[in-house]
Coordinates of C-alpha atoms in Angstrom, one line a residue:
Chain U
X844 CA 120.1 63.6 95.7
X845 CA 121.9 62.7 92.8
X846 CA 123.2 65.4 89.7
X847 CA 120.0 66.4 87.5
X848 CA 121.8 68.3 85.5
X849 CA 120.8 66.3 82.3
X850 CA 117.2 66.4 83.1
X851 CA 115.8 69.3 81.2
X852 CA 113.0 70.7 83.2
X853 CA 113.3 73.8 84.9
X854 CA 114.4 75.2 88.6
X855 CA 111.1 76.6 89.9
X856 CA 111.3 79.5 91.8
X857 CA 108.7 81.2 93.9
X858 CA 108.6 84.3 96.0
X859 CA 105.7 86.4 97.5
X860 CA 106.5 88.9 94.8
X861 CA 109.5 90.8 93.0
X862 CA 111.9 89.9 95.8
X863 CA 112.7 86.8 95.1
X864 CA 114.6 88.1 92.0
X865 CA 117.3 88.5 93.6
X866 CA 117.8 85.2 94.5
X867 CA 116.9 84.2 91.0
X868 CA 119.9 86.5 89.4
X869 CA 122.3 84.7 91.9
X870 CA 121.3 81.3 90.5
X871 CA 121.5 82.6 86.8
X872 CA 124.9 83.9 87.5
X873 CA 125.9 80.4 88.6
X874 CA 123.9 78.2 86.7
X875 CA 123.7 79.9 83.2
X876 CA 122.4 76.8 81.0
X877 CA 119.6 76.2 83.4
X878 CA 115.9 76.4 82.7
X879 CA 114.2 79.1 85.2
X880 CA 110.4 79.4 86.0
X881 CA 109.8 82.0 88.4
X882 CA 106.3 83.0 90.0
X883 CA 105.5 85.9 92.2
X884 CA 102.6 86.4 94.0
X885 CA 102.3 89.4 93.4
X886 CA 98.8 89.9 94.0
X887 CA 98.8 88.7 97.9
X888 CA 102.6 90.5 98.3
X889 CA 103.7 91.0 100.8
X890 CA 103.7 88.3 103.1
X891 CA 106.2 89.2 105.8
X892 CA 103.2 91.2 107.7
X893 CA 100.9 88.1 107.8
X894 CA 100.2 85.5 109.7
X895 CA 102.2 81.4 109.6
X896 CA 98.9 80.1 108.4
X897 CA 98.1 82.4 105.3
X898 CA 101.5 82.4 104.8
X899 CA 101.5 78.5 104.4
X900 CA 98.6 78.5 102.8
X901 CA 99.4 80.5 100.1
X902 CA 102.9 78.7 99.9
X903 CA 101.2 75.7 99.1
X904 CA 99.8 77.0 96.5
X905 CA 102.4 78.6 95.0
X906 CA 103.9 74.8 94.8
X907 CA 101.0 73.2 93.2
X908 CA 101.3 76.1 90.4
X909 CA 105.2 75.6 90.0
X910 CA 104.7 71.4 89.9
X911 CA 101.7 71.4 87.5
X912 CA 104.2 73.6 85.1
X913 CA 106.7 70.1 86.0
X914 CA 109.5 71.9 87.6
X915 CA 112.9 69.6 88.9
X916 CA 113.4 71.3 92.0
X917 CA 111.4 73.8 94.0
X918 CA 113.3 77.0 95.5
X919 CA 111.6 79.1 97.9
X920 CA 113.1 82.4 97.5
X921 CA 111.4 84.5 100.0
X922 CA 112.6 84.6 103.8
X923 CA 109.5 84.6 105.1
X924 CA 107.5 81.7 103.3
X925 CA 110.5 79.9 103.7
X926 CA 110.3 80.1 107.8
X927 CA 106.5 78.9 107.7
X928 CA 106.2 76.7 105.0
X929 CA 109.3 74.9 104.1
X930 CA 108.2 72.1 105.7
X931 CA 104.4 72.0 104.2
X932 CA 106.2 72.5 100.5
X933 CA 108.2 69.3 101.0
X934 CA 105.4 67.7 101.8
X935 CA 103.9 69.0 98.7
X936 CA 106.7 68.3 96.5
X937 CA 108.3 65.1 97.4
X938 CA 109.9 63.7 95.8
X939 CA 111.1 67.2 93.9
X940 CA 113.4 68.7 96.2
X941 CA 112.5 71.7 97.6
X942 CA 115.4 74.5 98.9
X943 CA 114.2 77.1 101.5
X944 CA 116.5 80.1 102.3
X945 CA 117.2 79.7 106.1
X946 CA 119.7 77.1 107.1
X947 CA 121.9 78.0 103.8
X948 CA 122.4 81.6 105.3
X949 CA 122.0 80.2 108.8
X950 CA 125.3 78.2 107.5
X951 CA 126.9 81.0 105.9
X952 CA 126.6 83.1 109.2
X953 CA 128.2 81.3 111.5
X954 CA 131.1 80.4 109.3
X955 CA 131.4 83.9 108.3
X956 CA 130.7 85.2 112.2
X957 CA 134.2 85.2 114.4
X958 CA 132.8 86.8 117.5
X959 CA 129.6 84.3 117.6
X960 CA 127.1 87.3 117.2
X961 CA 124.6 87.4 114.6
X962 CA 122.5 89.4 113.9
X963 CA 119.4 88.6 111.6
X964 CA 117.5 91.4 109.6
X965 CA 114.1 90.3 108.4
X966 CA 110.4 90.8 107.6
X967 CA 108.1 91.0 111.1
X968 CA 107.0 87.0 110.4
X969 CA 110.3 86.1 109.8
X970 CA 111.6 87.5 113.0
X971 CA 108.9 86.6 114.7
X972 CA 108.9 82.5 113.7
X973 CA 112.7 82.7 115.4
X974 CA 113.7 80.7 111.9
X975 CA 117.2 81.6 112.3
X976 CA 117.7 81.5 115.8
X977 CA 116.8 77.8 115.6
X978 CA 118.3 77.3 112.8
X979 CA 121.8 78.8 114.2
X980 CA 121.6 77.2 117.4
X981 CA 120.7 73.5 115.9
X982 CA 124.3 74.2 114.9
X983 CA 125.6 76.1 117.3
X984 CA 123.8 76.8 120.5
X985 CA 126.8 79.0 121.8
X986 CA 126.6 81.8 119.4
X987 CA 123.8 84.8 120.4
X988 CA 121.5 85.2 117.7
X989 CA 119.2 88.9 117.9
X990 CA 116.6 89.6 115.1
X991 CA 114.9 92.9 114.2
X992 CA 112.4 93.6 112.0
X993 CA 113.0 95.9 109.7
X994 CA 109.3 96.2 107.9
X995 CA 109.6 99.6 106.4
X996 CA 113.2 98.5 104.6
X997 CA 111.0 96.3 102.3
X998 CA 108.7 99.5 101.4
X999 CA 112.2 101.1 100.7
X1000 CA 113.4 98.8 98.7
X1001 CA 110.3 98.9 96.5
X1002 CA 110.7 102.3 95.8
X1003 CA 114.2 101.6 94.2
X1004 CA 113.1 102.1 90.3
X1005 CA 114.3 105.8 91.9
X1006 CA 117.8 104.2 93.2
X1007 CA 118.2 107.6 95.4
X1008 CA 116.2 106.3 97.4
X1009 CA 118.3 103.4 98.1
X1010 CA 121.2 105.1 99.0
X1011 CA 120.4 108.3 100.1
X1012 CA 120.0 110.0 104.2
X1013 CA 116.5 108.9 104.2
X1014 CA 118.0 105.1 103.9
X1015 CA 120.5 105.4 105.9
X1016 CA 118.4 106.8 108.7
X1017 CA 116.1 104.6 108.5
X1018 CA 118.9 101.5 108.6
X1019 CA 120.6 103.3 111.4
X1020 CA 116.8 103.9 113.5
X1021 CA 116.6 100.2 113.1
X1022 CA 120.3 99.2 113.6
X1023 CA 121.6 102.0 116.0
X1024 CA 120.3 99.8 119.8
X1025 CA 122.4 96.9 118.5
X1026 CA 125.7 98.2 118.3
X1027 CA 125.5 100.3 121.4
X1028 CA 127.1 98.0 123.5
X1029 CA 130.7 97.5 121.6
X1030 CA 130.9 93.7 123.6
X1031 CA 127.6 92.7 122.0
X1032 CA 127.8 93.9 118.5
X1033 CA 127.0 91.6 115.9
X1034 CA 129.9 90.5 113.7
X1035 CA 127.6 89.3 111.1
X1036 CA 124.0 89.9 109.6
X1037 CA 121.8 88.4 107.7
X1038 CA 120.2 90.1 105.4
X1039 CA 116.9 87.5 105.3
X1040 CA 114.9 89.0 103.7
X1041 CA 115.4 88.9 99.7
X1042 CA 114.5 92.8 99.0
X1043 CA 117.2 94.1 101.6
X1044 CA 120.2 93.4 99.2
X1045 CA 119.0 96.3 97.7
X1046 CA 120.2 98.4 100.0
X1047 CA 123.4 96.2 101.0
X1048 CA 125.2 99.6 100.0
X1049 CA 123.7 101.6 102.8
X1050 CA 123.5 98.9 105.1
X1051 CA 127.1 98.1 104.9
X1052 CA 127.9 101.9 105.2
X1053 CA 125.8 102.3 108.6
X1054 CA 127.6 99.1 109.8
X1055 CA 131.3 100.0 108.2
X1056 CA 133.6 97.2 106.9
X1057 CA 134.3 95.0 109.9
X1058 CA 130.4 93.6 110.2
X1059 CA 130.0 90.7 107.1
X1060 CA 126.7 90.6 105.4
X1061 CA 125.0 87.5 104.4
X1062 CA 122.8 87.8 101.5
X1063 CA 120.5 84.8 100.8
X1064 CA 121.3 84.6 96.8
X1065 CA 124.7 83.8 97.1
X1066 CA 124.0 81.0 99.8
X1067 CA 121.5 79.4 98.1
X1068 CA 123.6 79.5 94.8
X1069 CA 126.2 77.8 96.5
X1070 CA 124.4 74.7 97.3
X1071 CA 122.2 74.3 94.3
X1072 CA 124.8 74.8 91.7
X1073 CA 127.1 71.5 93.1
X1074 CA 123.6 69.6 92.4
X1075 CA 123.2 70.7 88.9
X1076 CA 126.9 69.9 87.6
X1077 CA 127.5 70.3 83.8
X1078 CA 124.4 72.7 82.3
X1079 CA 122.8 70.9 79.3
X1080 CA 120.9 73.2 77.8
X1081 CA 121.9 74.9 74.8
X1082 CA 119.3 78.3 74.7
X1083 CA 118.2 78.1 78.5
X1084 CA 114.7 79.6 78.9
X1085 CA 114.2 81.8 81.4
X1086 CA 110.1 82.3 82.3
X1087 CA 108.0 84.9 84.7
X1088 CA 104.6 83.6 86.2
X1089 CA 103.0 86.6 88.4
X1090 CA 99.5 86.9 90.3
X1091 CA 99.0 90.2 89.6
X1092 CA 99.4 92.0 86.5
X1093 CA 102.3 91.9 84.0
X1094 CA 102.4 95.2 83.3
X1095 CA 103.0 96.0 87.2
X1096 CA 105.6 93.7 87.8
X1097 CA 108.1 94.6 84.5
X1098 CA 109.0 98.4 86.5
X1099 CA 110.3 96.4 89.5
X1100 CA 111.7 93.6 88.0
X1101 CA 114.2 95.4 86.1
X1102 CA 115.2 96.8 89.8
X1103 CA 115.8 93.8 91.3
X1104 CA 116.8 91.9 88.8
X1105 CA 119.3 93.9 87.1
X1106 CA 117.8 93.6 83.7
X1107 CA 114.5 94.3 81.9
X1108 CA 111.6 91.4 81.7
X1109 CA 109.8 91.9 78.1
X1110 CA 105.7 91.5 79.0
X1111 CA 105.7 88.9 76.4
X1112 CA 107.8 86.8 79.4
X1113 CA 105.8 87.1 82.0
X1114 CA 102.3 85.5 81.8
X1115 CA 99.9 86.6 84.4
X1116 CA 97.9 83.8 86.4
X1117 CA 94.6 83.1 88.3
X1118 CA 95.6 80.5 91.4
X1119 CA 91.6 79.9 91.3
X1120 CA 92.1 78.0 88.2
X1121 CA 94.8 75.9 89.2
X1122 CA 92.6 74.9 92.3
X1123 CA 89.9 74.0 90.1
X1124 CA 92.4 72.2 87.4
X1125 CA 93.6 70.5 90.6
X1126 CA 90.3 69.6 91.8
X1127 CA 89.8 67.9 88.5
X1128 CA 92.6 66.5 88.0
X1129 CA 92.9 68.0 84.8
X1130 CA 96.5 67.7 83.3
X1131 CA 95.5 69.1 79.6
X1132 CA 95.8 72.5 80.9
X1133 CA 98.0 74.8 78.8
X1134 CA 101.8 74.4 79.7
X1135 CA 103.5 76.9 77.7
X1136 CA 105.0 79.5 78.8
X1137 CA 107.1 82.6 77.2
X1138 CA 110.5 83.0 78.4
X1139 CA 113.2 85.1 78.1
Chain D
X998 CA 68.1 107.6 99.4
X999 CA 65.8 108.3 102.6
X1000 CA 66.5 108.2 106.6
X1001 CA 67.4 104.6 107.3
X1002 CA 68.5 105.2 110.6
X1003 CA 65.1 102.8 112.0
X1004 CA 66.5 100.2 109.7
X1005 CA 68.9 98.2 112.8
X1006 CA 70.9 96.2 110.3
X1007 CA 75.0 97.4 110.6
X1008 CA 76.5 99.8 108.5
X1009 CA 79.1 98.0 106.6
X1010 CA 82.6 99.3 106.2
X1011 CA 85.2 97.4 103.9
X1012 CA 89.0 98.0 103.3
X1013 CA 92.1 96.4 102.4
X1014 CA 93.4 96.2 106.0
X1015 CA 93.6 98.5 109.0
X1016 CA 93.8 101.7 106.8
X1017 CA 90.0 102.3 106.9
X1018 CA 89.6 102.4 110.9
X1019 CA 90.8 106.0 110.6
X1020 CA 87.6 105.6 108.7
X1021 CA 85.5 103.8 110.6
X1022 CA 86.5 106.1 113.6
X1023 CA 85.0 109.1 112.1
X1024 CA 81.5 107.7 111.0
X1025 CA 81.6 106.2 115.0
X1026 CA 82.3 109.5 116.3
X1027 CA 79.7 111.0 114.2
X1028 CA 76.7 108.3 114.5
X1029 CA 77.5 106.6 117.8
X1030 CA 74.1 105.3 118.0
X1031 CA 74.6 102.8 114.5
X1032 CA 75.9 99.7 114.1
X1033 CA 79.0 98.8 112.2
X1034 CA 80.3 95.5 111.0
X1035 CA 84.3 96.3 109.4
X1036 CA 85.5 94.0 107.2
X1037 CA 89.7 94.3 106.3
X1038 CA 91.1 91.9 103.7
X1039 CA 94.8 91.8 105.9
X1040 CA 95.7 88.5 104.3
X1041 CA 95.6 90.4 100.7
X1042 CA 97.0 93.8 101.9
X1043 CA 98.0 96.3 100.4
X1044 CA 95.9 97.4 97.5
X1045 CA 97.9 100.5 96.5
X1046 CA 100.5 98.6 94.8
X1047 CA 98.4 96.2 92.7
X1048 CA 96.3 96.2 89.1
X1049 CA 93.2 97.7 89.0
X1050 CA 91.3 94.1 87.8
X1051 CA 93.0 92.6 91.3
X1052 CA 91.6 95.9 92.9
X1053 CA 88.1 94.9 91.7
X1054 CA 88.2 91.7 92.0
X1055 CA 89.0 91.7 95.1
X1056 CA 86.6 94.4 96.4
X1057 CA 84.1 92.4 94.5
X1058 CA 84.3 89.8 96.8
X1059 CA 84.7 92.0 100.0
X1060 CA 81.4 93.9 99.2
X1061 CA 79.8 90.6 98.8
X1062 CA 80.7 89.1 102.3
X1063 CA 79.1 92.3 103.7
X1064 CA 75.9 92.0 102.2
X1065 CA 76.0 88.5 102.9
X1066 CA 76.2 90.1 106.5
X1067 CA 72.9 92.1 105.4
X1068 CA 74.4 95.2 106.1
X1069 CA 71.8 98.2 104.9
X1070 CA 74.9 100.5 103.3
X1071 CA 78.7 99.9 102.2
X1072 CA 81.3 102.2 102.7
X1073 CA 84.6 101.6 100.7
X1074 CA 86.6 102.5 103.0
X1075 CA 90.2 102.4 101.3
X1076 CA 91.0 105.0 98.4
X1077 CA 92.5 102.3 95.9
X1078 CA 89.5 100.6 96.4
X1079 CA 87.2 103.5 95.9
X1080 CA 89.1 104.5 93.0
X1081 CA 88.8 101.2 90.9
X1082 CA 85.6 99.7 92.2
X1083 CA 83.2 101.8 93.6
X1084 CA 80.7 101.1 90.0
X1085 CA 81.5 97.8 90.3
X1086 CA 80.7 97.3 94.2
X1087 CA 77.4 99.4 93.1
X1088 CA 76.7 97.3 91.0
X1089 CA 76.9 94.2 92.9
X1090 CA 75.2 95.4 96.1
X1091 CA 72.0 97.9 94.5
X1092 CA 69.5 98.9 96.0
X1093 CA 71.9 98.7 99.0
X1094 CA 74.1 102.7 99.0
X1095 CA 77.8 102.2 98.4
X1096 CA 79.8 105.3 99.3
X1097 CA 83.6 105.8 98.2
X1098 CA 85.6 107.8 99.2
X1099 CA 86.9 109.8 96.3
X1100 CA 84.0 112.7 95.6
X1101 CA 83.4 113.8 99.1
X1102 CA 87.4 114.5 99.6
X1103 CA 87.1 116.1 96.3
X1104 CA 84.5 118.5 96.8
X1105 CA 85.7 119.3 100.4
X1106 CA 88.8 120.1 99.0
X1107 CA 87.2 122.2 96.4
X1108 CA 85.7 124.0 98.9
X1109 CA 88.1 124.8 101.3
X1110 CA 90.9 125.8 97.9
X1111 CA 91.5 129.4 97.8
X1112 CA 93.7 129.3 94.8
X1113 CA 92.3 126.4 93.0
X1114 CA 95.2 124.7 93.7
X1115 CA 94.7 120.7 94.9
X1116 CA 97.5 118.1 95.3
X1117 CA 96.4 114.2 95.9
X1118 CA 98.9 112.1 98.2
X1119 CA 97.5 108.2 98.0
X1120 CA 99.4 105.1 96.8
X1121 CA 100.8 104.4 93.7
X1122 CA 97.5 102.8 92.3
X1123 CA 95.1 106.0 93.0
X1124 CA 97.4 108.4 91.6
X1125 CA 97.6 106.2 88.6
X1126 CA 94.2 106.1 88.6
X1127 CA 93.9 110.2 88.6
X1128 CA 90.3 109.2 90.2
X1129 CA 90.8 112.7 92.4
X1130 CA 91.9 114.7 88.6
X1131 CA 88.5 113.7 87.5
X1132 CA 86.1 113.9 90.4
X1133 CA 87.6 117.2 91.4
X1134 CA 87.4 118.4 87.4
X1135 CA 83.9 116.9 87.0
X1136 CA 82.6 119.9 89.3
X1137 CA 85.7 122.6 88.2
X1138 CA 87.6 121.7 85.0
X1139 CA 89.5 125.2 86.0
X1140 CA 91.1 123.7 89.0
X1141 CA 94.7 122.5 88.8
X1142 CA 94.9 119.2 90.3
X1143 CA 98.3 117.2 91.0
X1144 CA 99.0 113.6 92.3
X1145 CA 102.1 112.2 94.1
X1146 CA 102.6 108.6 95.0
X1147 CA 103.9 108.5 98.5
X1148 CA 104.0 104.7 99.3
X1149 CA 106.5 105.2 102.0
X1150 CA 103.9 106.3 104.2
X1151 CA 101.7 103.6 104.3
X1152 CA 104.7 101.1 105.7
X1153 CA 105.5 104.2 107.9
X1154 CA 101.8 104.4 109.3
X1155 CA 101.8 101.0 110.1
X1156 CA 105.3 101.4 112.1
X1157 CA 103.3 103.6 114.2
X1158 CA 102.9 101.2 117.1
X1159 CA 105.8 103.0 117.7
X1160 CA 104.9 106.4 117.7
X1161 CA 108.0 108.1 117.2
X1162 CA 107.9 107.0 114.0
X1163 CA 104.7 109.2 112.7
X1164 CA 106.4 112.3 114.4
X1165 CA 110.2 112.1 114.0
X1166 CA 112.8 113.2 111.8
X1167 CA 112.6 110.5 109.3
X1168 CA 109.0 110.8 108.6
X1169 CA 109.3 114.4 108.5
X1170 CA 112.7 113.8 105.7
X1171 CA 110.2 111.3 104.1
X1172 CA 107.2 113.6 103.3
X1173 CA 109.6 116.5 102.5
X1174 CA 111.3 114.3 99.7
X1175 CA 107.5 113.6 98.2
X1176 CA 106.2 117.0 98.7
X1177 CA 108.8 119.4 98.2
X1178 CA 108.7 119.3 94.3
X1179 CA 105.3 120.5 94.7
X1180 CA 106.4 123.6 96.2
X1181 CA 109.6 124.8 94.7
X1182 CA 107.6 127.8 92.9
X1183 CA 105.3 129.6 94.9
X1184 CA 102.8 130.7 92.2
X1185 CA 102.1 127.0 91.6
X1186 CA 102.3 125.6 95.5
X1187 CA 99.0 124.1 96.1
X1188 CA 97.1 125.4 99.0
X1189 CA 95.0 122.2 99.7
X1190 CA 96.0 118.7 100.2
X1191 CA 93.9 115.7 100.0
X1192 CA 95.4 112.9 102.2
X1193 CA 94.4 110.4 99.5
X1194 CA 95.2 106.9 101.8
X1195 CA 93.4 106.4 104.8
X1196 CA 96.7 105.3 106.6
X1197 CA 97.9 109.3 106.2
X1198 CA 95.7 110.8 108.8
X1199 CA 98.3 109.1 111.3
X1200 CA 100.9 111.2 109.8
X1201 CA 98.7 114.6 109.3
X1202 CA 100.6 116.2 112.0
X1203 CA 104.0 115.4 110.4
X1204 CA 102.7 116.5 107.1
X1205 CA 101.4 119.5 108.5
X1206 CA 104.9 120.9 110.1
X1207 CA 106.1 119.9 106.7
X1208 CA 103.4 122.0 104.4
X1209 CA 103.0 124.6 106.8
X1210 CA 99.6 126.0 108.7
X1211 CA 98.8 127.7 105.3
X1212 CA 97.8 124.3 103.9
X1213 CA 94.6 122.4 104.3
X1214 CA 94.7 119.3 104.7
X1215 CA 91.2 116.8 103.5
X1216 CA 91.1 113.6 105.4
X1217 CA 88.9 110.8 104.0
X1218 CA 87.6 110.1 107.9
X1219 CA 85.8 113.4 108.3
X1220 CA 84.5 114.0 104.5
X1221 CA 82.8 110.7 104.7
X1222 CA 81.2 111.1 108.1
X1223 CA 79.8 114.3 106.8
X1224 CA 78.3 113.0 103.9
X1225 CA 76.3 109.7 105.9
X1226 CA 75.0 111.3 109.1
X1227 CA 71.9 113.5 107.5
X1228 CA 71.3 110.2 105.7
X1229 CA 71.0 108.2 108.9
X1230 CA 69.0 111.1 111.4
X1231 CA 68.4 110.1 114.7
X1232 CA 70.0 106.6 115.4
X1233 CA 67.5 103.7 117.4
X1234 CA 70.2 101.3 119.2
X1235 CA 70.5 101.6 122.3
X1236 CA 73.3 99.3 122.3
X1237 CA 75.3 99.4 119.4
X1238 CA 77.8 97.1 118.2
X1239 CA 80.9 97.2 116.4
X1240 CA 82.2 93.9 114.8
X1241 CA 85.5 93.1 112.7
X1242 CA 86.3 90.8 110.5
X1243 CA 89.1 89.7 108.9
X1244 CA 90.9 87.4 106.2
X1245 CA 93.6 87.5 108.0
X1246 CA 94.8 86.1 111.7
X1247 CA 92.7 88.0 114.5
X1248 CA 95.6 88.1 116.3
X1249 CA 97.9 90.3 114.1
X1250 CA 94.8 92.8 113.4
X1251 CA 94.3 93.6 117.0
X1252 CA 97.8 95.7 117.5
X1253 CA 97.7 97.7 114.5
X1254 CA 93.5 98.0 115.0
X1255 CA 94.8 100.4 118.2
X1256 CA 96.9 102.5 116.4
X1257 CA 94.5 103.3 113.6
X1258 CA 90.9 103.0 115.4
X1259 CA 92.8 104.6 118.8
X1260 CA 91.2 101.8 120.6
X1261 CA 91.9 98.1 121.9
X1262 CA 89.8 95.8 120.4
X1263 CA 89.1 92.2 122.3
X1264 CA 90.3 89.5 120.1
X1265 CA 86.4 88.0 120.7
X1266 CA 84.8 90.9 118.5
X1267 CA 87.8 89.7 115.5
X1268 CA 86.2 87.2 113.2
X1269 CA 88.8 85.5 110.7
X1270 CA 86.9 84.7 107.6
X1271 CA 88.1 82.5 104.7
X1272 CA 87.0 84.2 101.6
X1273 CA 87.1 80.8 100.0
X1274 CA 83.7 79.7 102.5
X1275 CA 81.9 82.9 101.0
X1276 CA 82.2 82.4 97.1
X1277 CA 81.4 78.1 98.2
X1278 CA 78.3 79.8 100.1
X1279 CA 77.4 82.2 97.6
X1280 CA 77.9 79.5 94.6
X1281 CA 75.5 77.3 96.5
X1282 CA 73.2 79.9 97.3
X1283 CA 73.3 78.8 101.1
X1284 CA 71.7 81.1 103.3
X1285 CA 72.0 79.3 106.2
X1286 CA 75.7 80.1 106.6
X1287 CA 76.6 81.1 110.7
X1288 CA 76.2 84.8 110.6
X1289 CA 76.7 85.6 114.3
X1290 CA 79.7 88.1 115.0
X1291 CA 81.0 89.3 118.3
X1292 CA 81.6 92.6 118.7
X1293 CA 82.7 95.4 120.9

């Protein structure tokens, strides 16, 4: 893959909702004269309580909506479609690379991990599709790799426009109810975690506090940032446009956007969508469709 | 509306997910002699978070599966759902009866407050709604009526595969963090509370140590049950069946099913549908689409 830096198009971006924006502000950071088109499916979110085929079969989609809108390079921001569907999306996308969030933070983890224990942290279909297990041990097979599912973190971190809740006893119970069984054993403590799911940075403060300062935490933005910017090189756009493409309303997505990502969207950015009529402007094969998008 | 109970077709029973077999297990327990066909939309769950036109839209579509099923009543059995679609699901199925869940709760919980004193827990999107304000003021306008959001407990009910998690300490720090500004001055406490989410009747009994015995608590489950028995009479089947259906996998319904229904349920009485076949069928006007469930 060569440096597209000088093509103008945008990164797309999708997650199964708000998530994802975490990733997103980690690639703005890095890549500030890039194009950005995000989309959030926020009418079918979540998706780390369903099953590998809805899961893939709303990923798919998700791509179709991001190509028709002629998007560069395809970054699935959201732990759990990216354990299903990574695959499928390439598929889809080819030749438009496509960046899932596993082996970057698979990577990251066992450079980071000294003790070769890792621990990942994740939606139930995450940990359950053993993503980063495999992914760890296609590297190294020696290192131990536990996952726990830590469902009602995501519910947490959702509830963040209140950031006491974030940080507060109840979180830090909560982290510690889910935490507590693998650190019992001082031999088999994980070194490292993963935070893989893209809502859990959110609460990287309480996390890290459960844990204390010797345990390193992997957060999915800062990996994925890390291989995408060297493929961009030298930013060419003057007034980069940054867009919002959600399932659900517009109005329902702003609140939580601002949480995780660190600023407010105006509603005049983020343009509310019906995947029926991309199927049917698919099933056409009807490019005239309306391509313009607001941005911030 | 007159007895239907000779009429064999199912009762039909629609939520977003699992939520509604707290439901479903009331109207069994009170009519054990009907049949039931439960339809949960667990590849689109939760509704509590989302926009009212995604709330209709989608119950639009669930109501329609069930009468494609030819069921001879529909019960919304999910409070968001009620709240934002219940005219338009009447609308769609009439002359079959579509019951919500909103007014019985309300005027049980008229009747059973002392002090005229209600507060509505549900999810984010019924509160917003203020469905309870105005069903409960449409019979008393002198009634003061509050609403609190409490979406915690829905990821919290469906950790309760795990029991410990309905009864503990964090659930109990949990509802005390939602409810306790609600009683801070004693001449405004409320003396009745409407469990407004079908996923709370697995947490009544932390709520109830929380509020204290003085409290009445209004579940959905037994409200509803109340209102559709003297419209049913004497039931005919000798054999009832219960069938489920849902758009998610089968397989990920099942667990969760026995926490909320307090019953296993065989994988053969789980139908996955694709809500995709149903608006193809019902654009075609097929009629001769499989309609054979299993069921327990």
């Amino acid at each position: 893959m060569n440096n597209i830096s000088t093509d103008m198009r945008p990164i797309g971006v999708f997650d199964s909702g708000v998530g994802g924006l975490t990733v997103l502000k980690s690639l703005m950071r890095s890549m500030p004269g890039e194009n950005f088109l995000y989309l959030g499916d926020t009418a079918r979110v979540p998706y780390g309580t369903k099953s590998a085929d809805t899961i893939r079969s709303y990923s798919a989609g998700l791509a179709s909506v991001l190509l028709h809108h002629d998007v560069k390079m395809i970054i699935i921001a959201c732990n759990t479609a990216s354990a299903h569907a990574t695959d499928l999306v390439r598929d889809i996308a080819s030749p438009v690379p496509v960046i899932g969030m596993i082996e970057p933070a698979a990577a990251a983890a066992i450079a980071a991990s000294k003790r070769r224990n890792i621990l990942v942290m994740g939606t139930q279909s995450t940990i359950r599709s053993a993503c980063y297990d495999r992914a760890i041990h296609a590297i190294n097979p020696s290192i131990a790799v536990r996952g726990v599912a830590c469902q009602m973190l995501v519910a947490l971190a959702e509830e963040g426009a209140d950031p006491t809740w974030l940080s507060g006893d109840i979180a830090k119970s909560i982290i510690t109810r889910y935490l507590a069984p693998y650190f019992t054993d001082p031999a088999m403590a994980p070194d490292t975690i993963i935070l893989g799911c893209t809502h859990f940075p959110l609460l990287r403060e309480a996390i890290a506090s459960v844990v204390g300062p010797d345990v390193t935490l992997i957060e999915n933005g800062g990996t994925i940032a890390a291989i995408v910017e060297p493929m961009m090189g030298q930013a060419v756009n003057a007034a980069p446009t940054i867009s919002f493409m959600v399932t659900d309303a517009a109005e329902r997505f702003a609140p939580l956007a601002r949480t995780f990502l660190g600023r407010s969207i105006p509603l005049d950015a983020i343009t509310h969508i019906d995947l029926n009529d991309y199927a049917a402007y698919s099933a056409v094969q009807n490019n005239e469709k309306e391509k313009t998008l607001c941005s911030i």
